[in-house]
Short mmCIF file of C-alpha atoms and ligand atoms in Angstrom, two decimals:
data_model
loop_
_atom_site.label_atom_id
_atom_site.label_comp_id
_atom_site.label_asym_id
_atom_site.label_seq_id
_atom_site.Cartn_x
_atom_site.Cartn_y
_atom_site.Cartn_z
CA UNK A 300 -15.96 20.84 -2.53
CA UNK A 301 -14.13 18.98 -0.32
CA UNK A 302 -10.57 16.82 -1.16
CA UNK A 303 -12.73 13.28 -1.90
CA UNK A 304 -15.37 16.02 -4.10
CA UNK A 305 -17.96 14.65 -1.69
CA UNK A 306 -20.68 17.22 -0.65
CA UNK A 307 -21.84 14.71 2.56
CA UNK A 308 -20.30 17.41 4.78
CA UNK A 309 -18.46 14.64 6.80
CA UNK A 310 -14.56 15.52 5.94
CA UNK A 311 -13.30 12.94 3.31
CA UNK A 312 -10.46 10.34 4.43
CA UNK A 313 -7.39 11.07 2.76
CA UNK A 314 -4.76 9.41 0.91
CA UNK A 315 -1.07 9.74 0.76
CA UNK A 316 -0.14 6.86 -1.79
CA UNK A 317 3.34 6.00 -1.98
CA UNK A 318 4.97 4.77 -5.76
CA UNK A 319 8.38 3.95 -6.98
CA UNK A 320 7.34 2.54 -10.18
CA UNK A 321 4.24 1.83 -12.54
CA UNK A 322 1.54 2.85 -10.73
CA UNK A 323 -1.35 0.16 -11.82
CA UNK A 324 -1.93 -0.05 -7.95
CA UNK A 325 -2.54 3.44 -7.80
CA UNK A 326 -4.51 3.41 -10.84
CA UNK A 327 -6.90 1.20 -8.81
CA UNK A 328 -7.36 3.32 -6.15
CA UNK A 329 -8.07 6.02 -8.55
CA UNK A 330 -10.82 4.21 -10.27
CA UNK A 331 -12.08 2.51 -7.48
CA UNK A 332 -12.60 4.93 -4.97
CA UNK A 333 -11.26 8.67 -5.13
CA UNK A 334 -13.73 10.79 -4.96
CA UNK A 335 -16.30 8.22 -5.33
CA UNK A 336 -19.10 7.27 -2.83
CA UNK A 337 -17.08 5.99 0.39
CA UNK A 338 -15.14 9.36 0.66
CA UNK A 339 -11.92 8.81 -0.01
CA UNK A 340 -10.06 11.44 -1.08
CA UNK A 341 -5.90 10.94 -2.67
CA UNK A 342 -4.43 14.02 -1.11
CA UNK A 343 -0.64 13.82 -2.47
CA UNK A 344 0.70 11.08 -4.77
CA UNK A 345 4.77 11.30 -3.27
CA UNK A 346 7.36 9.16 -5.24
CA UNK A 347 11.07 8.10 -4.60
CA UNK A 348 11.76 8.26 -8.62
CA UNK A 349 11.26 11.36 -10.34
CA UNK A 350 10.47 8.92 -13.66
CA UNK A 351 7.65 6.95 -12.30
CA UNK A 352 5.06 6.59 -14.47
CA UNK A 353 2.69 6.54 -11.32
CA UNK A 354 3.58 10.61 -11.05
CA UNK A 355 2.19 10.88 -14.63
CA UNK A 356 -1.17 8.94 -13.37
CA UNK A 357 -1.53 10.95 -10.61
CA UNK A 358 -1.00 13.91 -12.66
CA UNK A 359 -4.08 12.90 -15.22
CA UNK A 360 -6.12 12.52 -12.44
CA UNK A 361 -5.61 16.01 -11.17
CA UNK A 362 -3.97 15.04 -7.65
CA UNK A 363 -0.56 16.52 -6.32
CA UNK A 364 2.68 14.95 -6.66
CA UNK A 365 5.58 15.36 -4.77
CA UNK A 366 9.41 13.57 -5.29
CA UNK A 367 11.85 12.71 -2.58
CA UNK A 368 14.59 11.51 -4.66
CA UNK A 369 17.42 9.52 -2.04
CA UNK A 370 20.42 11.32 -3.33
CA UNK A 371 19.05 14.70 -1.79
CA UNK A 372 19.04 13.42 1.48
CA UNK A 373 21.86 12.51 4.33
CA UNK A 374 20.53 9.18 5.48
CA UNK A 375 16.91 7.32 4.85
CA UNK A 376 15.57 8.97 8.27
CA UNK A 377 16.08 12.24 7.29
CA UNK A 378 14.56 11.29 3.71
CA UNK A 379 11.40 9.95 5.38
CA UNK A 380 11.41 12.52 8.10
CA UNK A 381 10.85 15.03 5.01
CA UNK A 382 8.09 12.86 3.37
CA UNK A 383 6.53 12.62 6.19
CA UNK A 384 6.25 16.42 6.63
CA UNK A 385 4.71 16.58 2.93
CA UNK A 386 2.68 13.97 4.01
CA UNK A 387 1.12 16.03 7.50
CA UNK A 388 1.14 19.56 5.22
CA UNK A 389 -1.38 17.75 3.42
CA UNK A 390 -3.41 16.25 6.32
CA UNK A 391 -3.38 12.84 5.01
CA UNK A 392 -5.16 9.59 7.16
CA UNK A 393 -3.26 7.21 5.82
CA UNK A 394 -0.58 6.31 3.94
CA UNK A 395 -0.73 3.39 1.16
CA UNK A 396 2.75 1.88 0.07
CA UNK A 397 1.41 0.94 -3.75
CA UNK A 398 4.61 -0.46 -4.92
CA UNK A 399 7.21 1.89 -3.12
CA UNK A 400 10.22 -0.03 -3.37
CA UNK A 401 12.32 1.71 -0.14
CA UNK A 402 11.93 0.31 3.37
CA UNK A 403 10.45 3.02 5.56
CA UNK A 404 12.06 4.66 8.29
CA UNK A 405 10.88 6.14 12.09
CA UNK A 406 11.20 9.03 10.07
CA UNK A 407 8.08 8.46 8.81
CA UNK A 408 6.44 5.46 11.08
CA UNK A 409 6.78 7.66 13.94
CA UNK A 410 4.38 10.69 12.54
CA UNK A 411 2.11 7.80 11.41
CA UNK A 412 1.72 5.36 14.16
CA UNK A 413 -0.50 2.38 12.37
CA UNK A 414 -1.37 4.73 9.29
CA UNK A 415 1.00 2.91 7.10
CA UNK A 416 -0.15 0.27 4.58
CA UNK A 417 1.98 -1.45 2.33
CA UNK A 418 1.00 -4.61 -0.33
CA UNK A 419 3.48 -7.22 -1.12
CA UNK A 420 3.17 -9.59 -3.96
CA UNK A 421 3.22 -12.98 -1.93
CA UNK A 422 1.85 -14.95 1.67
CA UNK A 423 4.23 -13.48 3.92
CA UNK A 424 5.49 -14.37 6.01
CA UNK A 425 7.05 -16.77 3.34
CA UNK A 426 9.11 -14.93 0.90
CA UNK A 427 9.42 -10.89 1.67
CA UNK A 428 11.91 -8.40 0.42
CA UNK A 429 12.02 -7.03 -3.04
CA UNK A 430 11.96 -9.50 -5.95
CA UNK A 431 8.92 -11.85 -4.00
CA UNK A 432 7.47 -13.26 -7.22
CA UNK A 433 10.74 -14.29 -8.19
CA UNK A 434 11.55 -16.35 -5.25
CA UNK A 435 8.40 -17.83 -4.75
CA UNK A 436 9.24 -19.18 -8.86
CA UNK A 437 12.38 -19.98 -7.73
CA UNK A 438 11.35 -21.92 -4.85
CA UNK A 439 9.03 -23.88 -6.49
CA UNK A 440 6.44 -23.26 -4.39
CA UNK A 441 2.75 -23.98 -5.62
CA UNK A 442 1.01 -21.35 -4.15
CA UNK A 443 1.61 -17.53 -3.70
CA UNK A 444 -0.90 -14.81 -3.32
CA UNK A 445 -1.14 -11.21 -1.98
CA UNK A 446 -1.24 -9.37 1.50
CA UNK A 447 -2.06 -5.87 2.67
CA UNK A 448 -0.04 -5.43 5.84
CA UNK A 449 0.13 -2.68 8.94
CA UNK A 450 4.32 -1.31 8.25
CA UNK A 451 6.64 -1.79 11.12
CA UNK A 452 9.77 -1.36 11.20
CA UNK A 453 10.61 -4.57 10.01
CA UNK A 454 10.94 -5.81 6.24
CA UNK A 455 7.29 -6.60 5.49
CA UNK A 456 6.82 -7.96 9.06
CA UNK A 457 3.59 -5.53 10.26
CA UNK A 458 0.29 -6.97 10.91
CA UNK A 459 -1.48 -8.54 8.41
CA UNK A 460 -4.87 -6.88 7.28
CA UNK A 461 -5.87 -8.94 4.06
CA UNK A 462 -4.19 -12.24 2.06
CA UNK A 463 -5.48 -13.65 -1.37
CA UNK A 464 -4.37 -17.38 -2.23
CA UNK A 465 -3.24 -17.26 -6.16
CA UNK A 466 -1.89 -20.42 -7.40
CA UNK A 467 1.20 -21.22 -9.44
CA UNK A 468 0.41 -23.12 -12.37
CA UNK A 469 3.08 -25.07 -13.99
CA UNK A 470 4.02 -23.21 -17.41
CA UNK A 471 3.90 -19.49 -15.91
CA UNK A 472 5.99 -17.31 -16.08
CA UNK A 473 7.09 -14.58 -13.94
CA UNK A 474 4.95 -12.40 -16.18
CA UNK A 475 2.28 -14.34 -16.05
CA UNK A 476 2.01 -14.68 -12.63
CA UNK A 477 2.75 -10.90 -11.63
CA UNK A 478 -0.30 -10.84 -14.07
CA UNK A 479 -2.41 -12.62 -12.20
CA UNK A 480 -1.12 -11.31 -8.60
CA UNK A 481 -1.87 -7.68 -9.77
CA UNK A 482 -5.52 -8.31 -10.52
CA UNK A 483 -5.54 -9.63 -6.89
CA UNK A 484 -4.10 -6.54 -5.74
CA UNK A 485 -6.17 -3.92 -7.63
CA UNK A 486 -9.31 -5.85 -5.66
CA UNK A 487 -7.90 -6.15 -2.12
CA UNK A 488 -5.83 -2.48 -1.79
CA UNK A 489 -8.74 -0.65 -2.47
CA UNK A 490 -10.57 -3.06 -0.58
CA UNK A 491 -8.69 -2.94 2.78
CA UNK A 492 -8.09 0.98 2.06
CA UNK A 493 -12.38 1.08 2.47
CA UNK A 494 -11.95 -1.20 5.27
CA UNK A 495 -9.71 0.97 7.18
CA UNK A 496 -11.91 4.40 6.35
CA UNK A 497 -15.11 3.40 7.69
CA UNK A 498 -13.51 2.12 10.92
CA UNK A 499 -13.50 -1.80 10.00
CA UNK A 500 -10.12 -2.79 11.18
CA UNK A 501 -8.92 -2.76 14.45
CA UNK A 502 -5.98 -4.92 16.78
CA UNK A 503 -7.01 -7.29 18.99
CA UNK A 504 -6.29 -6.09 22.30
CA UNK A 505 -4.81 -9.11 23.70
CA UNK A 506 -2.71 -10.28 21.06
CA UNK A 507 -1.61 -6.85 18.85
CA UNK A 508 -0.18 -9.19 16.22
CA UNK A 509 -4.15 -9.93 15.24
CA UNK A 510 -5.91 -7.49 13.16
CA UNK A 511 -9.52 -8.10 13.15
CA UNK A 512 -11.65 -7.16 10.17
CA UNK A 513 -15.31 -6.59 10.18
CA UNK A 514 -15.90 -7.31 6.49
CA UNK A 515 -19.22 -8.46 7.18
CA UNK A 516 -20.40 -4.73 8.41
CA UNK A 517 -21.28 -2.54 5.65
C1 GAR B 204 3.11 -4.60 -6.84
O1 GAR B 204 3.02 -5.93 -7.31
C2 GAR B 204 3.41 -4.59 -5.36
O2 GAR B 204 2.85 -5.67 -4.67
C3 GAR B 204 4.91 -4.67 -5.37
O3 GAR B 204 5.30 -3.84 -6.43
C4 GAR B 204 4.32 -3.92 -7.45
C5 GAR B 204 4.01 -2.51 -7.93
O4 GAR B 204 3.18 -2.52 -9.04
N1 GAR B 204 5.46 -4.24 -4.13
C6 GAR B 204 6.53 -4.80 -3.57
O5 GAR B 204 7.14 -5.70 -4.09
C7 GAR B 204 6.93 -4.21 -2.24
N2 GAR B 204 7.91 -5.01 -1.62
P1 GAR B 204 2.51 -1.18 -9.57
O6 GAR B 204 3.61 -0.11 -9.59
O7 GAR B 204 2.03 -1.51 -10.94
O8 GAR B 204 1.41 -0.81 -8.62
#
Protein backbone atom coordinates (compact mmCIF):
# COMPACT_ATOMS: atom_id res chain seq x y z
CA UNK A 1 0.00 0.00 0.00
CA UNK A 2 1.20 3.03 -1.04
CA UNK A 3 1.36 6.62 1.23
CA UNK A 4 -2.37 7.89 -0.27
CA UNK A 5 -3.47 3.71 0.49
CA UNK A 6 -4.28 3.78 -3.21
CA UNK A 7 -3.63 0.43 -5.05
CA UNK A 8 -3.87 2.42 -8.79
CA UNK A 9 -0.12 1.75 -8.99
CA UNK A 10 0.43 5.45 -10.09
CA UNK A 11 2.59 6.89 -6.93
CA UNK A 12 0.19 9.02 -4.72
CA UNK A 13 0.85 12.96 -4.49
CA UNK A 14 1.98 13.84 -1.22
CA UNK A 15 1.34 16.25 1.40
CA UNK A 16 3.47 18.16 3.77
CA UNK A 17 0.76 20.35 5.66
CA UNK A 18 2.04 23.03 7.67
CA UNK A 19 -0.02 24.07 11.28
CA UNK A 20 0.63 26.45 14.06
CA UNK A 21 -2.66 26.18 15.62
CA UNK A 22 -6.16 24.35 15.46
CA UNK A 23 -5.96 22.38 12.69
CA UNK A 24 -9.79 22.48 11.22
CA UNK A 25 -7.95 23.20 7.84
CA UNK A 26 -6.12 20.17 8.14
CA UNK A 27 -9.01 18.33 9.33
CA UNK A 28 -10.44 19.08 5.84
CA UNK A 29 -7.86 17.79 3.98
CA UNK A 30 -8.05 14.73 6.03
CA UNK A 31 -11.65 14.09 5.33
CA UNK A 32 -11.71 15.31 2.05
CA UNK A 33 -9.07 13.71 0.33
CA UNK A 34 -6.21 11.58 2.08
CA UNK A 35 -6.19 8.52 0.97
CA UNK A 36 -9.35 8.89 -0.84
CA UNK A 37 -9.97 8.54 -4.64
CA UNK A 38 -7.74 11.47 -6.24
CA UNK A 39 -4.51 10.08 -4.55
CA UNK A 40 -3.48 12.26 -2.25
CA UNK A 41 -1.51 11.08 0.27
CA UNK A 42 -0.47 13.57 3.84
CA UNK A 43 3.08 12.43 4.19
CA UNK A 44 4.23 14.52 7.44
CA UNK A 45 1.99 16.90 9.40
CA UNK A 46 5.23 19.48 10.69
CA UNK A 47 4.20 22.22 13.28
CA UNK A 48 5.98 25.39 14.73
CA UNK A 49 4.09 24.75 18.30
CA UNK A 50 4.65 21.67 20.02
CA UNK A 51 0.82 22.31 21.59
CA UNK A 52 -1.10 22.48 18.43
CA UNK A 53 -4.01 20.72 18.50
CA UNK A 54 -3.48 20.08 14.65
CA UNK A 55 -0.41 17.53 15.87
CA UNK A 56 -3.12 15.67 17.89
CA UNK A 57 -5.37 15.46 14.49
CA UNK A 58 -2.74 14.33 12.59
CA UNK A 59 -1.90 11.89 15.15
CA UNK A 60 -5.69 10.25 15.09
CA UNK A 61 -5.40 9.98 11.65
CA UNK A 62 -2.29 7.88 11.74
CA UNK A 63 0.10 10.41 9.76
CA UNK A 64 3.63 11.60 11.07
CA UNK A 65 4.27 14.66 12.90
CA UNK A 66 7.21 16.49 13.25
CA UNK A 67 7.93 20.02 15.50
CA UNK A 68 10.34 22.76 14.65
CA UNK A 69 9.90 24.83 17.62
CA UNK A 70 11.81 28.65 16.82
CA UNK A 71 13.75 28.74 19.99
CA UNK A 72 15.93 25.67 18.74
CA UNK A 73 17.08 27.41 15.91
CA UNK A 74 19.76 30.44 15.17
CA UNK A 75 17.72 32.49 12.75
CA UNK A 76 14.26 31.63 10.68
CA UNK A 77 16.53 30.35 7.61
CA UNK A 78 18.18 27.90 9.40
CA UNK A 79 14.67 26.91 11.06
CA UNK A 80 13.13 26.45 7.61
CA UNK A 81 16.27 25.10 6.07
CA UNK A 82 15.64 22.13 8.70
CA UNK A 83 11.88 21.78 7.85
CA UNK A 84 12.54 21.69 4.69
CA UNK A 85 14.90 18.70 5.03
CA UNK A 86 11.98 16.81 7.03
CA UNK A 87 9.95 17.87 4.41
CA UNK A 88 12.37 16.15 1.24
CA UNK A 89 13.15 12.91 3.81
CA UNK A 90 9.63 12.40 3.31
CA UNK A 91 9.33 13.02 -0.47
CA UNK A 92 6.55 15.37 -0.20
CA UNK A 93 4.91 17.32 -3.64
CA UNK A 94 3.74 19.97 -2.01
CA UNK A 95 3.56 21.82 0.83
CA UNK A 96 0.11 23.35 2.25
CA UNK A 97 0.47 26.33 4.81
CA UNK A 98 -3.07 25.38 6.77
CA UNK A 99 -2.85 28.08 9.26
CA UNK A 100 1.04 28.23 9.92
CA UNK A 101 1.39 31.44 11.47
CA UNK A 102 5.48 32.09 10.59
CA UNK A 103 6.50 33.74 7.33
CA UNK A 104 8.59 31.27 5.36
CA UNK A 105 12.05 31.60 4.55
CA UNK A 106 14.52 30.63 1.25
CA UNK A 107 15.23 28.13 3.64
CA UNK A 108 12.45 26.43 2.65
CA UNK A 109 11.10 28.29 -0.75
CA UNK A 110 14.28 27.45 -2.27
CA UNK A 111 13.95 23.37 -1.93
CA UNK A 112 10.31 23.99 -3.04
CA UNK A 113 10.26 26.27 -5.95
CA UNK A 114 6.22 26.84 -6.53
CA UNK A 115 5.34 23.80 -4.13
CA UNK A 116 4.26 26.11 -1.45
CA UNK A 117 0.57 26.88 -0.76
CA UNK A 118 -0.60 28.96 1.86
CA UNK A 119 -4.60 30.21 2.64
CA UNK A 120 -5.26 33.51 4.14
CA UNK A 121 -8.51 34.49 5.63
CA UNK A 122 -9.30 37.61 3.33
CA UNK A 123 -9.11 39.15 -0.72
CA UNK A 124 -5.61 39.94 -0.72
CA UNK A 125 -4.22 41.86 -1.80
CA UNK A 126 -6.37 44.02 0.66
CA UNK A 127 -5.58 43.26 4.18
CA UNK A 128 -2.55 40.50 4.66
CA UNK A 129 -0.44 39.77 7.66
CA UNK A 130 -1.60 37.98 10.71
CA UNK A 131 -4.81 39.19 12.38
CA UNK A 132 -6.73 39.64 8.56
CA UNK A 133 -10.26 39.13 9.87
CA UNK A 134 -9.65 41.64 12.33
CA UNK A 135 -8.72 44.39 10.07
CA UNK A 136 -11.02 43.77 7.49
CA UNK A 137 -13.78 44.36 10.87
CA UNK A 138 -11.88 47.11 11.68
CA UNK A 139 -11.90 48.66 8.40
CA UNK A 140 -15.31 48.42 7.87
CA UNK A 141 -15.11 46.88 4.85
CA UNK A 142 -18.29 44.96 3.46
CA UNK A 143 -16.80 42.24 1.88
CA UNK A 144 -13.94 39.76 2.74
CA UNK A 145 -13.47 36.26 1.56
CA UNK A 146 -10.67 33.65 1.19
CA UNK A 147 -7.58 32.97 -1.16
CA UNK A 148 -5.25 30.05 -1.78
CA UNK A 149 -2.02 31.64 -2.94
CA UNK A 150 1.54 30.33 -4.63
CA UNK A 151 4.24 31.60 -1.31
CA UNK A 152 6.91 34.01 -2.28
CA UNK A 153 8.93 35.55 -0.40
CA UNK A 154 6.77 38.25 0.31
CA UNK A 155 4.00 38.54 3.15
CA UNK A 156 1.09 36.81 1.40
CA UNK A 157 2.12 38.40 -1.95
CA UNK A 158 2.50 34.89 -4.24
CA UNK A 159 0.23 34.19 -7.02
CA UNK A 160 -3.15 33.77 -6.48
CA UNK A 161 -4.68 30.22 -7.23
CA UNK A 162 -8.35 30.48 -5.79
CA UNK A 163 -10.57 33.56 -3.98
CA UNK A 164 -14.13 33.10 -2.39
CA UNK A 165 -16.26 36.43 -1.91
CA UNK A 166 -17.88 36.10 1.84
CA UNK A 167 -19.75 39.06 2.89
CA UNK A 168 -19.73 41.04 6.12
CA UNK A 169 -23.02 41.36 7.50
CA UNK A 170 -23.68 44.08 9.91
CA UNK A 171 -24.07 42.41 13.52
CA UNK A 172 -21.03 39.82 13.12
CA UNK A 173 -18.69 39.33 14.97
CA UNK A 174 -15.20 38.37 14.57
CA UNK A 175 -16.39 34.91 15.53
CA UNK A 176 -18.93 34.85 13.42
CA UNK A 177 -17.27 35.75 10.53
CA UNK A 178 -14.03 33.49 11.03
CA UNK A 179 -17.09 31.08 11.14
CA UNK A 180 -18.21 31.62 8.05
CA UNK A 181 -14.60 32.21 6.31
CA UNK A 182 -13.54 28.70 7.58
CA UNK A 183 -16.35 26.85 5.86
CA UNK A 184 -15.02 28.68 2.75
CA UNK A 185 -11.71 27.43 3.39
CA UNK A 186 -12.39 23.73 4.22
CA UNK A 187 -14.10 23.82 0.41
CA UNK A 188 -11.43 25.70 -1.57
CA UNK A 189 -7.92 24.17 0.21
CA UNK A 190 -8.82 20.88 -0.57
CA UNK A 191 -10.14 22.09 -3.66
CA UNK A 192 -7.07 23.88 -5.12
CA UNK A 193 -4.83 21.05 -3.33
CA UNK A 194 -6.87 18.52 -6.17
CA UNK A 195 -6.35 21.18 -8.59
CA UNK A 196 -2.71 21.27 -8.26
CA UNK A 197 -2.35 17.13 -8.16
CA UNK A 198 -3.91 16.31 -11.31
CA UNK A 199 -1.90 18.99 -13.15
CA UNK A 200 -4.77 21.82 -13.31
CA UNK A 201 -2.82 24.85 -12.45
CA UNK A 202 -0.22 26.29 -14.27
CA UNK A 203 1.47 30.23 -14.82
CA UNK A 204 0.79 31.96 -17.67
CA UNK A 205 3.84 32.23 -19.55
CA UNK A 206 3.68 35.76 -20.43
CA UNK A 207 2.58 37.30 -17.40
CA UNK A 208 3.92 34.79 -14.27
CA UNK A 209 1.76 36.84 -11.91
CA UNK A 210 -1.43 34.84 -13.66
CA UNK A 211 -2.15 31.43 -12.54
CA UNK A 212 -4.50 29.75 -14.81
CA UNK A 213 -6.85 27.08 -13.54
CA UNK A 214 -8.51 24.47 -15.59
CA UNK A 215 -11.43 23.83 -13.24
CA UNK A 216 -13.53 22.91 -15.99
CA UNK A 217 -11.23 19.61 -16.80
CA UNK A 218 -12.03 16.77 -14.69
C1 LIG B 1 -7.26 29.95 8.93
O1 LIG B 1 -8.38 30.81 8.95
C2 LIG B 1 -6.22 30.46 7.97
O2 LIG B 1 -6.76 31.12 6.86
C3 LIG B 1 -5.45 31.41 8.85
O3 LIG B 1 -5.37 30.76 10.08
C4 LIG B 1 -6.55 30.00 10.28
C5 LIG B 1 -6.16 28.62 10.78
O4 LIG B 1 -7.28 27.88 11.15
N1 LIG B 1 -4.16 31.69 8.31
C6 LIG B 1 -3.59 32.88 8.38
O5 LIG B 1 -4.09 33.82 8.94
C7 LIG B 1 -2.23 32.97 7.72
N2 LIG B 1 -1.81 34.31 7.63
P1 LIG B 1 -7.15 26.33 11.46
O6 LIG B 1 -5.93 26.15 12.37
O7 LIG B 1 -8.42 25.98 12.16
O8 LIG B 1 -6.98 25.60 10.16
Amino acid sequence: MNAAGADSGTPPFRLGVLVSGSGSNLQSIIDKLHNGPANIGIAVVVSDNNKAKGLMRAAEAGIPTAVFSMIDFDDRVEHDRAMAAELKRHEVDLVVLAGYMLLVTPGLLDSFPYKVINLHPALLPAFPGASPIEDTMDYGARITGVTVHFVDEGADTGPIILQEAVEIKYNDTVESLRGRIHEVEHRILPRAIELIASGRVRFDEENPRRVIVDEDRP
